[in-house]
Short mmCIF file of C-alpha atoms and ligand atoms in Angstrom, two decimals:
data_model
loop_
_atom_site.label_atom_id
_atom_site.label_comp_id
_atom_site.label_asym_id
_atom_site.label_seq_id
_atom_site.Cartn_x
_atom_site.Cartn_y
_atom_site.Cartn_z
CA UNK T 1 100.03 40.62 -42.24
CA UNK T 2 98.13 41.77 -39.14
CA UNK T 3 97.90 39.63 -35.97
CA UNK T 4 94.21 39.09 -36.67
CA UNK T 5 94.94 37.88 -40.17
CA UNK T 6 97.61 35.55 -38.76
CA UNK T 7 95.17 34.07 -36.23
CA UNK T 8 92.50 33.53 -38.87
CA UNK T 9 95.09 31.79 -41.14
CA UNK T 10 95.91 29.42 -38.24
CA UNK T 11 92.19 28.77 -37.62
CA UNK T 12 91.73 28.06 -41.33
CA UNK T 13 94.45 25.41 -41.15
CA UNK T 14 92.73 23.75 -38.18
CA UNK T 15 89.48 23.24 -40.15
CA UNK T 16 90.24 20.03 -41.98
CA UNK T 17 89.05 19.74 -45.55
CA UNK T 18 87.59 16.29 -46.17
CA UNK T 19 89.85 13.89 -48.05
CA UNK T 20 88.29 12.72 -51.29
CA UNK T 21 88.40 8.95 -51.65
CA UNK T 22 87.31 6.69 -54.50
CA UNK T 23 84.73 4.22 -53.19
CA UNK T 24 83.80 1.02 -55.03
CA UNK T 25 80.74 -0.66 -53.52
CA UNK T 26 81.47 -3.88 -55.41
CA UNK T 27 79.15 -6.85 -55.95
CA UNK T 28 77.30 -9.44 -53.85
CA UNK T 29 77.48 -8.34 -50.21
CA UNK T 30 79.72 -5.42 -51.25
CA UNK T 31 77.06 -2.66 -51.26
CA UNK T 32 75.71 -3.74 -47.81
CA UNK T 33 79.08 -3.84 -46.07
CA UNK T 34 80.21 -0.62 -47.77
CA UNK T 35 77.07 1.22 -46.67
CA UNK T 36 77.53 -0.05 -43.10
CA UNK T 37 81.23 0.88 -43.02
CA UNK T 38 80.72 4.38 -44.44
CA UNK T 39 77.94 5.03 -41.92
CA UNK T 40 80.27 4.08 -39.05
CA UNK T 41 83.05 6.28 -40.49
CA UNK T 42 80.67 9.22 -40.80
CA UNK T 43 79.34 8.85 -37.22
CA UNK T 44 82.91 8.62 -35.91
CA UNK T 45 83.73 11.94 -37.56
CA UNK T 46 86.00 10.78 -40.38
CA UNK T 47 86.87 13.71 -42.63
CA UNK T 48 86.30 11.97 -45.92
CA UNK T 49 84.32 12.68 -49.07
CA UNK T 50 83.49 9.47 -50.95
CA UNK T 51 83.34 9.56 -54.75
CA UNK T 52 81.67 6.40 -56.00
CA UNK T 53 83.15 4.43 -58.88
CA UNK T 54 81.88 1.45 -60.85
CA UNK T 55 84.12 -1.62 -60.65
CA UNK T 56 83.45 -5.29 -61.09
CA UNK T 57 80.61 -7.35 -62.51
CA UNK T 58 78.67 -4.51 -64.17
CA UNK T 59 81.80 -3.16 -65.85
CA UNK T 60 82.82 -6.67 -66.95
CA UNK T 61 79.41 -7.43 -68.40
CA UNK T 62 79.27 -4.09 -70.21
CA UNK T 63 82.29 -5.23 -72.23
CA UNK T 64 85.21 -3.88 -70.16
CA UNK T 65 87.33 -7.06 -69.93
CA UNK T 66 89.42 -5.56 -67.09
CA UNK T 67 86.27 -4.82 -65.00
CA UNK T 68 86.85 -1.08 -64.75
CA UNK T 69 85.82 1.88 -66.91
CA UNK T 70 87.60 5.12 -67.82
CA UNK T 71 85.66 7.31 -65.37
CA UNK T 72 86.74 5.05 -62.51
CA UNK T 73 90.39 5.33 -63.59
CA UNK T 74 90.10 9.13 -63.66
CA UNK T 75 88.67 9.30 -60.13
CA UNK T 76 91.29 6.88 -58.79
CA UNK T 77 94.14 8.85 -60.39
CA UNK T 78 92.75 12.11 -58.97
CA UNK T 79 91.99 10.92 -55.42
CA UNK T 80 94.83 8.39 -54.99
CA UNK T 81 92.97 6.50 -52.24
CA UNK T 82 90.48 3.69 -52.90
CA UNK T 83 88.17 1.91 -50.49
CA UNK T 84 87.02 -1.19 -52.33
CA UNK T 85 84.37 -3.78 -51.49
CA UNK T 86 84.77 -7.27 -52.96
CA UNK T 87 83.71 -7.83 -56.53
CA UNK T 88 82.45 -10.84 -58.45
CA UNK T 89 84.55 -12.01 -61.38
CA UNK T 90 82.10 -13.47 -63.91
CA UNK T 91 82.83 -17.06 -64.90
CA UNK T 92 84.07 -17.60 -68.43
CA UNK T 93 86.99 -16.74 -70.61
CA UNK T 94 88.42 -13.33 -71.42
CA UNK T 95 87.92 -11.60 -68.04
CA UNK T 96 91.12 -10.35 -66.45
CA UNK T 97 91.55 -10.24 -62.67
CA UNK T 98 90.63 -6.70 -61.64
CA UNK T 99 92.74 -6.96 -58.49
CA UNK T 100 95.87 -7.84 -60.46
CA UNK T 101 95.11 -5.03 -62.95
CA UNK T 102 94.69 -2.46 -60.15
CA UNK T 103 97.81 -3.58 -58.27
CA UNK T 104 100.05 -3.54 -61.31
CA UNK T 105 98.67 -0.48 -63.11
CA UNK T 106 98.76 1.64 -59.96
CA UNK T 107 102.11 0.29 -58.74
CA UNK T 108 100.63 -1.00 -55.46
CA UNK T 109 103.81 -2.81 -54.49
CA UNK T 110 103.02 -3.74 -50.88
CA UNK T 111 100.15 -5.86 -49.66
CA UNK T 112 99.79 -5.52 -45.91
CA UNK T 113 97.59 -7.95 -44.04
CA UNK T 114 97.37 -7.80 -40.25
CA UNK T 115 95.91 -10.88 -38.55
CA UNK T 116 94.97 -10.63 -34.90
CA UNK T 117 93.26 -13.08 -32.56
CA UNK T 118 90.20 -11.80 -30.65
CA UNK T 119 90.18 -14.60 -28.11
CA UNK T 120 88.13 -15.63 -26.16
CA UNK T 121 85.36 -13.80 -28.05
CA UNK T 122 86.29 -15.32 -31.41
CA UNK T 123 87.59 -18.83 -30.67
CA UNK T 124 91.08 -19.67 -31.96
CA UNK T 125 93.83 -22.06 -30.91
CA UNK T 126 96.22 -19.10 -30.81
CA UNK T 127 94.83 -16.45 -28.45
CA UNK T 128 97.96 -14.26 -28.61
CA UNK T 129 98.43 -14.27 -32.36
CA UNK T 130 99.20 -10.81 -33.77
CA UNK T 131 100.99 -11.09 -37.12
CA UNK T 132 101.35 -8.70 -40.03
CA UNK T 133 102.16 -10.21 -43.39
CA UNK T 134 103.79 -7.87 -45.88
CA UNK T 135 103.74 -9.36 -49.32
CA UNK T 136 105.40 -8.08 -52.49
CA UNK T 137 102.50 -7.44 -54.81
CA UNK T 138 103.75 -6.97 -58.37
CA UNK T 139 106.52 -9.38 -59.31
CA UNK T 140 107.55 -13.02 -58.96
CA UNK T 141 105.55 -15.68 -60.80
CA UNK T 142 102.63 -13.22 -60.89
CA UNK T 143 104.29 -11.28 -63.72
CA UNK T 144 102.16 -13.64 -65.80
CA UNK T 145 104.84 -14.40 -68.39
CA UNK T 146 104.12 -17.97 -69.42
CA UNK T 147 104.97 -19.96 -72.52
CA UNK T 148 104.48 -23.42 -73.88
CA UNK T 149 107.88 -24.23 -75.36
CA UNK T 150 107.63 -27.79 -76.57
CA UNK T 151 104.92 -30.37 -76.79
CA UNK T 152 105.65 -31.45 -73.22
CA UNK T 153 107.05 -28.39 -71.48
CA UNK T 154 105.38 -25.22 -70.17
CA UNK T 155 107.18 -22.36 -68.47
CA UNK T 156 106.31 -19.50 -66.09
CA UNK T 157 108.96 -16.83 -65.51
CA UNK T 158 109.75 -15.86 -61.94
CA UNK T 159 110.95 -12.25 -62.01
CA UNK T 160 112.50 -10.80 -58.89
CA UNK T 161 114.06 -7.34 -59.15
CA UNK T 162 116.43 -5.44 -56.89
CA UNK T 163 114.19 -2.32 -56.80
CA UNK T 164 111.19 -4.55 -55.99
CA UNK T 165 113.08 -6.28 -53.14
CA UNK T 166 114.47 -3.02 -51.74
CA UNK T 167 111.05 -1.36 -51.76
CA UNK T 168 109.10 -4.15 -50.05
CA UNK T 169 111.78 -5.02 -47.50
CA UNK T 170 112.34 -1.38 -46.54
CA UNK T 171 108.57 -0.98 -46.28
CA UNK T 172 108.44 -3.95 -43.86
CA UNK T 173 111.12 -2.46 -41.59
CA UNK T 174 109.56 1.01 -41.75
CA UNK T 175 106.17 -0.51 -40.91
CA UNK T 176 107.73 -2.30 -37.93
CA UNK T 177 109.26 0.99 -36.79
CA UNK T 178 106.10 3.09 -37.16
CA UNK T 179 103.84 0.52 -35.50
CA UNK T 180 106.33 -0.37 -32.75
CA UNK T 181 106.81 -3.95 -33.85
CA UNK T 182 109.69 -6.00 -32.47
CA UNK T 183 110.80 -8.29 -35.26
CA UNK T 184 110.75 -8.78 -39.05
CA UNK T 185 111.02 -12.32 -40.46
CA UNK T 186 111.92 -12.85 -44.11
CA UNK T 187 110.68 -16.01 -45.85
CA UNK T 188 112.45 -17.30 -48.97
CA UNK T 189 113.46 -20.52 -50.71
CA UNK T 190 117.02 -19.56 -51.50
CA UNK T 191 118.44 -22.99 -50.78
CA UNK T 192 116.93 -23.87 -54.17
CA UNK T 193 116.44 -20.55 -56.02
CA UNK T 194 119.83 -19.12 -55.19
CA UNK T 195 119.69 -16.23 -57.65
CA UNK T 196 116.09 -14.95 -57.37
CA UNK T 197 115.24 -15.80 -53.75
CA UNK T 198 118.93 -15.35 -53.00
CA UNK T 199 118.57 -11.69 -54.03
CA UNK T 200 115.55 -11.23 -51.73
CA UNK T 201 117.57 -12.70 -48.83
CA UNK T 202 120.64 -10.60 -49.64
CA UNK T 203 118.65 -7.36 -49.82
CA UNK T 204 116.92 -8.28 -46.55
CA UNK T 205 120.32 -8.70 -44.84
CA UNK T 206 121.52 -5.36 -46.26
CA UNK T 207 118.44 -3.40 -45.17
CA UNK T 208 118.17 -5.12 -41.75
CA UNK T 209 121.54 -3.56 -40.87
CA UNK T 210 119.93 -0.11 -41.06
CA UNK T 211 117.37 -1.05 -38.37
CA UNK T 212 119.46 -2.38 -35.46
CA UNK T 213 116.59 -1.74 -33.02
CA UNK T 214 114.37 -4.30 -34.84
CA UNK T 215 115.15 -8.01 -34.60
CA UNK T 216 115.45 -9.86 -37.89
CA UNK T 217 115.33 -13.45 -38.96
CA UNK T 218 115.33 -15.42 -42.23
CA UNK T 219 113.42 -18.68 -42.65
CA UNK T 220 112.99 -21.09 -45.53
CA UNK T 221 109.38 -20.75 -46.68
CA UNK T 222 108.41 -24.43 -46.30
CA UNK T 223 109.43 -24.79 -42.66
CA UNK T 224 108.47 -21.15 -42.07
CA UNK T 225 104.87 -21.73 -43.15
CA UNK T 226 104.70 -24.93 -41.11
CA UNK T 227 105.90 -23.03 -38.02
CA UNK T 228 103.53 -20.15 -38.76
CA UNK T 229 100.62 -22.62 -38.81
CA UNK T 230 101.81 -24.36 -35.61
CA UNK T 231 103.14 -21.42 -33.55
CA UNK T 232 101.84 -18.17 -35.08
CA UNK T 233 102.38 -16.38 -31.78
CA UNK T 234 106.15 -16.52 -32.43
CA UNK T 235 105.82 -14.20 -35.43
CA UNK T 236 105.48 -10.44 -35.59
CA UNK T 237 106.02 -8.93 -39.08
CA UNK T 238 106.70 -11.28 -42.00
CA UNK T 239 108.00 -10.04 -45.37
CA UNK T 240 108.05 -12.25 -48.42
CA UNK T 241 107.61 -12.40 -52.18
CA UNK T 242 104.31 -12.55 -54.05
CA UNK T 243 103.40 -16.25 -54.27
CA UNK T 244 104.65 -17.24 -50.80
CA UNK T 245 102.89 -14.18 -49.36
CA UNK T 246 99.65 -15.06 -51.09
CA UNK T 247 99.70 -18.52 -49.51
CA UNK T 248 100.88 -17.67 -46.00
CA UNK T 249 98.55 -14.69 -45.62
CA UNK T 250 95.57 -17.01 -46.15
CA UNK T 251 97.04 -19.57 -43.73
CA UNK T 252 97.46 -16.81 -41.14
CA UNK T 253 93.93 -15.45 -41.60
CA UNK T 254 92.42 -18.93 -41.36
CA UNK T 255 94.22 -19.99 -38.16
CA UNK T 256 93.55 -16.59 -36.61
CA UNK T 257 89.86 -17.47 -36.95
CA UNK T 258 89.24 -14.25 -38.75
CA UNK T 259 88.96 -14.64 -42.55
CA UNK T 260 85.77 -12.59 -42.43
CA UNK T 261 87.39 -9.95 -40.21
CA UNK T 262 90.67 -9.17 -41.97
CA UNK T 263 91.29 -6.11 -44.04
CA UNK T 264 94.24 -5.58 -46.29
CA UNK T 265 96.05 -2.54 -47.64
CA UNK T 266 97.68 -2.32 -51.04
CA UNK T 267 100.22 0.46 -50.88
CA UNK T 268 101.96 2.22 -53.76
CA UNK T 269 104.16 5.28 -54.03
CA UNK T 270 101.21 7.43 -55.13
CA UNK T 271 98.02 5.41 -54.69
CA UNK T 272 96.74 3.11 -51.94
CA UNK T 273 93.81 0.71 -51.98
CA UNK T 274 92.05 -0.77 -48.94
CA UNK T 275 89.77 -3.82 -49.02
CA UNK T 276 88.47 -6.84 -47.10
CA UNK T 277 90.22 -10.12 -47.83
CA UNK T 278 87.03 -12.10 -48.41
CA UNK T 279 85.06 -12.29 -51.65
CA UNK T 280 81.62 -11.01 -52.63
CA UNK T 281 79.76 -13.90 -50.89
CA UNK T 282 76.91 -14.06 -53.44
CA UNK T 283 75.28 -16.85 -51.35
CA UNK T 284 74.26 -14.36 -48.64
CA UNK T 285 73.99 -11.15 -50.68
CA UNK T 286 71.02 -8.90 -49.86
CA UNK T 287 70.09 -10.87 -46.71
CA UNK T 288 71.47 -8.50 -44.04
CA UNK T 289 73.74 -11.36 -42.86
CA UNK T 290 77.15 -10.13 -44.02
CA UNK T 291 79.87 -9.25 -41.53
CA UNK T 292 81.21 -5.79 -42.41
CA UNK T 293 84.31 -6.20 -40.16
CA UNK T 294 86.85 -6.99 -42.93
CA UNK T 295 85.97 -3.86 -44.87
CA UNK T 296 85.71 -1.80 -41.69
CA UNK T 297 89.21 -2.91 -40.62
CA UNK T 298 90.48 -1.96 -44.08
CA UNK T 299 88.82 1.45 -43.70
CA UNK T 300 90.56 1.89 -40.32
CA UNK T 301 93.94 1.33 -42.03
CA UNK T 302 92.85 3.84 -44.67
CA UNK T 303 92.17 6.45 -41.97
CA UNK T 304 95.68 5.93 -40.62
CA UNK T 305 97.03 6.29 -44.14
CA UNK T 306 95.25 9.60 -44.78
CA UNK T 307 96.38 11.05 -41.47
CA UNK T 308 93.27 10.46 -39.34
CA UNK T 309 94.61 7.75 -37.00
CA UNK T 310 92.67 9.00 -33.98
CA UNK T 311 89.36 8.38 -35.82
CA UNK T 312 90.73 4.97 -36.80
CA UNK T 313 91.43 4.20 -33.11
CA UNK T 314 87.95 5.41 -32.13
CA UNK T 315 86.25 3.07 -34.62
CA UNK T 316 88.52 0.12 -33.88
CA UNK T 317 87.90 0.43 -30.14
CA UNK T 318 84.12 0.65 -30.67
CA UNK T 319 84.32 -2.44 -32.88
CA UNK T 320 86.43 -4.30 -30.27
CA UNK T 321 83.81 -3.41 -27.61
CA UNK T 322 81.08 -4.85 -29.85
CA UNK T 323 83.05 -8.08 -30.32
CA UNK T 324 83.63 -8.24 -26.55
CA UNK T 325 79.95 -7.62 -25.77
CA UNK T 326 79.14 -10.72 -27.82
CA UNK T 327 77.07 -9.10 -30.59
CA UNK T 328 78.20 -11.24 -33.49
CA UNK T 329 77.15 -11.69 -37.12
CA UNK T 330 76.19 -15.23 -38.17
CA UNK T 331 79.66 -16.13 -39.51
CA UNK T 332 81.33 -15.57 -36.12
CA UNK T 333 78.37 -16.43 -33.86
CA UNK T 334 79.12 -19.35 -31.49
CA UNK T 335 76.62 -20.87 -29.08
CA UNK T 336 77.86 -20.37 -25.52
CA UNK T 337 80.40 -17.70 -26.54
CA UNK T 338 78.30 -15.05 -28.30
CA UNK T 339 75.48 -13.13 -26.64
CA UNK T 340 73.28 -12.42 -29.69
CA UNK T 341 73.30 -13.16 -33.41
CA UNK T 342 72.89 -9.84 -35.22
CA UNK T 343 72.51 -8.75 -38.82
CA UNK T 344 74.75 -6.31 -40.70
CA UNK T 345 72.68 -3.29 -39.76
CA UNK T 346 72.26 -4.07 -36.06
CA UNK T 347 75.98 -4.90 -35.80
CA UNK T 348 76.85 -1.48 -37.29
CA UNK T 349 74.35 0.29 -34.99
CA UNK T 350 75.97 -1.30 -31.92
CA UNK T 351 79.44 -0.24 -33.14
CA UNK T 352 78.11 3.32 -33.53
CA UNK T 353 76.64 3.25 -30.03
CA UNK T 354 80.05 2.10 -28.72
CA UNK T 355 81.98 5.01 -30.31
CA UNK T 356 84.04 6.66 -27.57
CA UNK T 357 84.39 3.46 -25.50
CA UNK T 358 87.48 1.29 -25.14
CA UNK T 359 87.47 -2.50 -24.74
CA UNK T 360 87.83 -4.13 -21.31
CA UNK T 361 89.75 -7.28 -22.17
CA UNK T 362 90.92 -6.97 -25.76
CA UNK T 363 93.93 -4.77 -26.43
CA UNK T 364 92.78 -1.23 -27.21
CA UNK T 365 93.81 0.24 -30.56
CA UNK T 366 96.64 2.76 -30.66
CA UNK T 367 97.35 3.35 -34.33
CA UNK T 368 98.75 6.79 -33.48
CA UNK T 369 100.65 7.38 -36.67
CA UNK T 370 99.86 5.73 -39.94
CA UNK T 371 101.55 4.47 -43.04
CA UNK T 372 101.63 8.00 -44.42
CA UNK T 373 104.76 8.51 -42.39
CA UNK T 374 106.50 5.66 -44.20
CA UNK T 375 108.77 7.10 -46.87
CA UNK T 376 110.45 4.79 -49.35
CA UNK T 377 113.38 6.39 -51.19
CA UNK T 378 113.60 6.13 -54.97
CA UNK T 379 115.76 3.32 -56.27
CA UNK T 380 119.16 4.29 -57.51
CA UNK T 381 120.95 1.80 -59.75
CA UNK T 382 124.66 1.31 -59.18
CA UNK T 383 126.80 0.89 -62.31
CA UNK T 384 128.15 -2.62 -62.77
CA UNK T 385 130.31 -4.16 -65.48
CA UNK T 386 128.25 -6.68 -67.42
CA UNK T 387 130.11 -9.28 -69.44
CA UNK T 388 128.67 -11.84 -71.85
CA UNK T 389 130.40 -15.17 -71.19
CA UNK T 390 128.17 -17.75 -72.88
CA UNK T 391 124.67 -18.79 -73.82
CA UNK T 392 122.12 -21.43 -72.90
CA UNK T 393 120.43 -22.67 -76.07
CA UNK T 394 117.16 -24.52 -75.52
CA UNK T 395 116.25 -27.17 -78.08
CA UNK T 396 113.03 -29.01 -78.76
CA UNK T 397 114.51 -32.45 -79.50
CA UNK T 398 112.31 -35.51 -79.60
CA UNK T 399 115.01 -38.18 -79.25
CA UNK T 400 116.06 -39.50 -75.88
CA UNK T 401 119.83 -40.15 -75.93
CA UNK T 402 121.66 -37.21 -74.36
CA UNK T 403 125.05 -38.63 -75.40
CA UNK T 404 124.02 -38.54 -79.08
CA UNK T 405 123.10 -34.85 -78.75
CA UNK T 406 126.21 -34.13 -76.67
CA UNK T 407 128.63 -35.77 -79.16
CA UNK T 408 127.10 -33.87 -82.09
CA UNK T 409 127.15 -30.47 -80.35
CA UNK T 410 130.58 -30.87 -78.77
CA UNK T 411 132.12 -30.91 -82.26
CA UNK T 412 131.06 -27.28 -82.72
CA UNK T 413 133.50 -24.45 -82.06
CA UNK T 414 131.91 -21.11 -83.05
CA UNK T 415 134.23 -18.22 -82.19
CA UNK T 416 135.55 -20.25 -79.22
CA UNK T 417 132.00 -20.97 -77.95
CA UNK T 418 132.10 -24.62 -76.82
CA UNK T 419 129.46 -26.92 -75.37
CA UNK T 420 129.90 -27.21 -71.61
CA UNK T 421 126.95 -29.33 -70.60
CA UNK T 422 123.41 -30.36 -71.44
CA UNK T 423 120.65 -30.47 -68.86
CA UNK T 424 117.11 -31.79 -69.04
CA UNK T 425 114.68 -30.14 -66.59
CA UNK T 426 117.73 -28.68 -64.85
CA UNK T 427 119.58 -32.00 -64.31
CA UNK T 428 122.92 -32.53 -66.03
CA UNK T 429 122.62 -35.34 -68.57
CA UNK T 430 125.80 -34.66 -70.60
CA UNK T 431 128.67 -35.21 -70.05
CA UNK T 432 128.43 -38.08 -67.58
CA UNK T 433 124.70 -38.12 -66.89
CA UNK T 434 122.88 -41.03 -65.31
CA UNK T 435 120.75 -43.31 -67.46
CA UNK T 436 118.04 -43.17 -64.75
CA UNK T 437 117.34 -39.42 -65.33
CA UNK T 438 114.03 -38.98 -67.11
CA UNK T 439 114.42 -36.83 -70.21
CA UNK T 440 111.65 -34.86 -71.85
CA UNK T 441 111.71 -32.98 -75.18
CA UNK T 442 113.32 -29.82 -73.72
CA UNK T 443 117.14 -29.67 -73.73
CA UNK T 444 119.24 -26.85 -72.35
CA UNK T 445 122.64 -26.79 -74.07
CA UNK T 446 125.15 -24.53 -72.36
CA UNK T 447 127.84 -23.01 -74.54
CA UNK T 448 130.56 -20.96 -72.86
CA UNK T 449 133.45 -18.93 -74.18
CA UNK T 450 136.76 -20.73 -74.02
CA UNK T 451 138.64 -17.47 -74.67
CA UNK T 452 141.01 -16.48 -71.91
CA UNK T 453 140.20 -13.17 -70.22
CA UNK T 454 143.59 -11.66 -71.00
CA UNK T 455 142.73 -8.34 -72.66
CA UNK T 456 140.26 -7.31 -70.01
CA UNK T 457 141.57 -3.80 -69.48
CA UNK T 458 141.36 -2.81 -73.15
CA UNK T 459 138.45 -0.39 -73.82
CA UNK T 460 136.85 -2.50 -76.62
CA UNK T 461 137.52 -5.78 -74.88
CA UNK T 462 134.78 -8.39 -75.35
CA UNK T 463 135.08 -12.06 -74.44
CA UNK T 464 132.39 -12.92 -76.96
CA UNK T 465 129.96 -10.89 -78.97
CA UNK T 466 126.21 -11.16 -79.46
CA UNK T 467 126.96 -11.85 -83.17
CA UNK T 468 128.70 -15.06 -82.08
CA UNK T 469 125.56 -16.22 -80.36
CA UNK T 470 123.52 -15.47 -83.46
CA UNK T 471 126.04 -17.43 -85.55
CA UNK T 472 125.76 -20.38 -83.17
CA UNK T 473 121.96 -20.36 -83.41
CA UNK T 474 122.11 -20.11 -87.18
CA UNK T 475 124.45 -23.12 -87.42
CA UNK T 476 122.29 -25.16 -85.04
CA UNK T 477 119.25 -24.27 -87.14
CA UNK T 478 121.01 -25.35 -90.35
CA UNK T 479 122.05 -28.62 -88.65
CA UNK T 480 118.33 -29.30 -88.24
CA UNK T 481 117.90 -28.49 -84.54
CA UNK T 482 114.77 -26.68 -83.34
CA UNK T 483 116.08 -23.74 -81.26
CA UNK T 484 113.18 -22.64 -79.06
CA UNK T 485 114.91 -20.00 -76.99
CA UNK T 486 118.23 -18.74 -75.73
CA UNK T 487 119.30 -17.22 -72.45
CA UNK T 488 122.51 -15.20 -72.42
CA UNK T 489 125.00 -15.93 -69.65
CA UNK T 490 126.44 -12.82 -68.01
CA UNK T 491 128.82 -11.98 -65.24
CA UNK T 492 128.23 -8.75 -63.33
CA UNK T 493 131.43 -7.31 -61.83
CA UNK T 494 132.94 -10.77 -62.29
CA UNK T 495 130.13 -12.46 -60.33
CA UNK T 496 128.24 -15.25 -62.11
CA UNK T 497 124.69 -14.20 -62.98
CA UNK T 498 123.31 -17.67 -63.75
CA UNK T 499 122.77 -20.89 -61.86
CA UNK T 500 124.75 -24.07 -62.38
CA UNK T 501 122.99 -27.21 -63.59
CA UNK T 502 122.15 -29.79 -60.91
CA UNK T 503 125.19 -32.07 -60.91
CA UNK T 504 127.39 -29.57 -62.81
P1 NAD Q 601 83.86 -15.58 -50.54
O1 NAD Q 601 84.89 -15.06 -49.63
O2 NAD Q 601 83.02 -14.59 -51.23
O3 NAD Q 601 82.88 -16.57 -49.72
C1 NAD Q 601 83.33 -17.76 -49.05
C2 NAD Q 601 82.35 -18.07 -47.90
O4 NAD Q 601 82.53 -17.12 -46.86
C3 NAD Q 601 80.88 -17.98 -48.31
O5 NAD Q 601 80.16 -18.97 -47.64
C4 NAD Q 601 80.45 -16.61 -47.83
O6 NAD Q 601 79.08 -16.53 -47.51
C5 NAD Q 601 81.32 -16.42 -46.58
N1 NAD Q 601 81.65 -14.99 -46.38
C6 NAD Q 601 82.58 -14.27 -47.06
N2 NAD Q 601 82.62 -13.01 -46.61
C7 NAD Q 601 81.71 -12.93 -45.62
C8 NAD Q 601 81.28 -11.87 -44.76
N3 NAD Q 601 81.82 -10.66 -44.84
N4 NAD Q 601 80.31 -12.14 -43.87
C9 NAD Q 601 79.77 -13.36 -43.76
N5 NAD Q 601 80.14 -14.41 -44.53
C10 NAD Q 601 81.09 -14.19 -45.45
O7 NAD Q 601 84.60 -16.52 -51.61
P2 NAD Q 601 84.04 -17.20 -52.94
O8 NAD Q 601 82.64 -17.73 -52.70
O9 NAD Q 601 85.09 -18.15 -53.35
O10 NAD Q 601 84.01 -16.05 -54.02
C11 NAD Q 601 82.82 -15.34 -54.40
C12 NAD Q 601 83.20 -14.28 -55.43
O11 NAD Q 601 84.08 -13.33 -54.85
C13 NAD Q 601 83.92 -14.81 -56.68
O12 NAD Q 601 83.39 -14.18 -57.83
C14 NAD Q 601 85.36 -14.40 -56.47
O13 NAD Q 601 86.02 -14.21 -57.70
C15 NAD Q 601 85.18 -13.10 -55.72
N6 NAD Q 601 86.34 -12.68 -54.90
C16 NAD Q 601 86.62 -11.34 -54.88
C17 NAD Q 601 87.65 -10.87 -54.09
C18 NAD Q 601 87.94 -9.39 -54.10
O14 NAD Q 601 87.24 -8.65 -54.75
N7 NAD Q 601 88.96 -8.94 -53.40
C19 NAD Q 601 88.37 -11.74 -53.28
C20 NAD Q 601 88.05 -13.10 -53.29
C21 NAD Q 601 87.02 -13.56 -54.10
#
């Protein structure tokens, strides 16, 4: 290749091709704030090419119960980046949450919500607050596996997985590294949920060791949320599971004084989605009153993600200048603090006129490198020896004397499977329960193998077999008991994989 050809190849590389992004204008105030945000992005020189998709109310009402049509899926799968305005979920039965569908279908495992104070321009009790909440987005109680098991008892399964914990916790530490954060705090409730939340805590401790330059800390979620509400300035990055994260990210946004200003990123291995945290605000739709800041902040994170952090900084700084100058939309306008109440359009025009400026008092934006430099390795499962050691059999039993049930079941001896205890709502009621314990119609009867583990090293060794559990269920059924479910009890590399009953 000649020198000239080489030079022209280099020049070619320098000319950026615009990044195609899927854009959903949403419902209510969605189209207004999307139009304003895209205009600001264009004027700032963002190299993007929006492809518009239909999500939300129209799709729902046209019969798509998930709120999204096939064309939209195709564009999302092709472009892998979505900028999404809020949508309205129509009232009534049969409509699924579009957000949950998008997060789960696209594997958007991390929800990242930065909350910053913009004091004194946006009043808050916590002028130095600057917290990022990183929430696991796919698992936990949000798996949506719920059952009614008896007349009185309803159940929701909390699923926590090792790959899910590893991914989100590593993401939190990588985020802290890329964005020069000092500390990652993990919030769990493992004093109660020792196995599920215990796993989250354990994985956090393991991964924290790989980042010695970043401080780490574990807090119980109840006291952690109370402290977050009272002293948010003590926190930097917080990582937690789905439900806790859902709750504390709203607490953080509220006390930061910036519900209308926060954006959030939903990050997956392949696809990422960026949106404001507020809803479609139908009460002010079409009135030029909406604050586009939440969506604009989400778009700034998107620019970092697609490798255009300097444009993100340019927009963020222009936006910070506008906030500092006191041009505020109605939701953040305060008499004596703000200079002028402006509509969506005027607010965007002032941001555009501020492009190239940096704020005087507020901390200027230095995104520098974005989330695209965060690489999460694939999960690799380590082999473990799994051994069946017993079974919890759940009965729907309408009587109320645990001793009667206990005496009857303790007579059974199926292939050395013997009754160990009975619990009701987790509390041991047999043997030696307390008469004060309230019992409902849902009884967990734990049968464990009484075989000695003496032939362990033999290749076909099995303490008990699944057939034994089936035989036990069959006998219970023929005795007239209503078996509503079973849960096998396993040990993994000789470590118990099930919790003990309270009082066991
Ligand atoms: P909302 O956030 O839309 O509105 C709550 C209040 O805040 C309203 O008074 C509204 O006028 C105001 N507000 C919200 N965003 C604003 C903005 N950018 N500028 C100025 N004021 C703003 O919450 P809601 O009323 O409970 O929900 C309305 C609809 O939005 C519902 O259909 C709900 O399902 C949907 N929703 C969607 C999302 C999403 O798409 N991510 C999130 C939450 C709610």
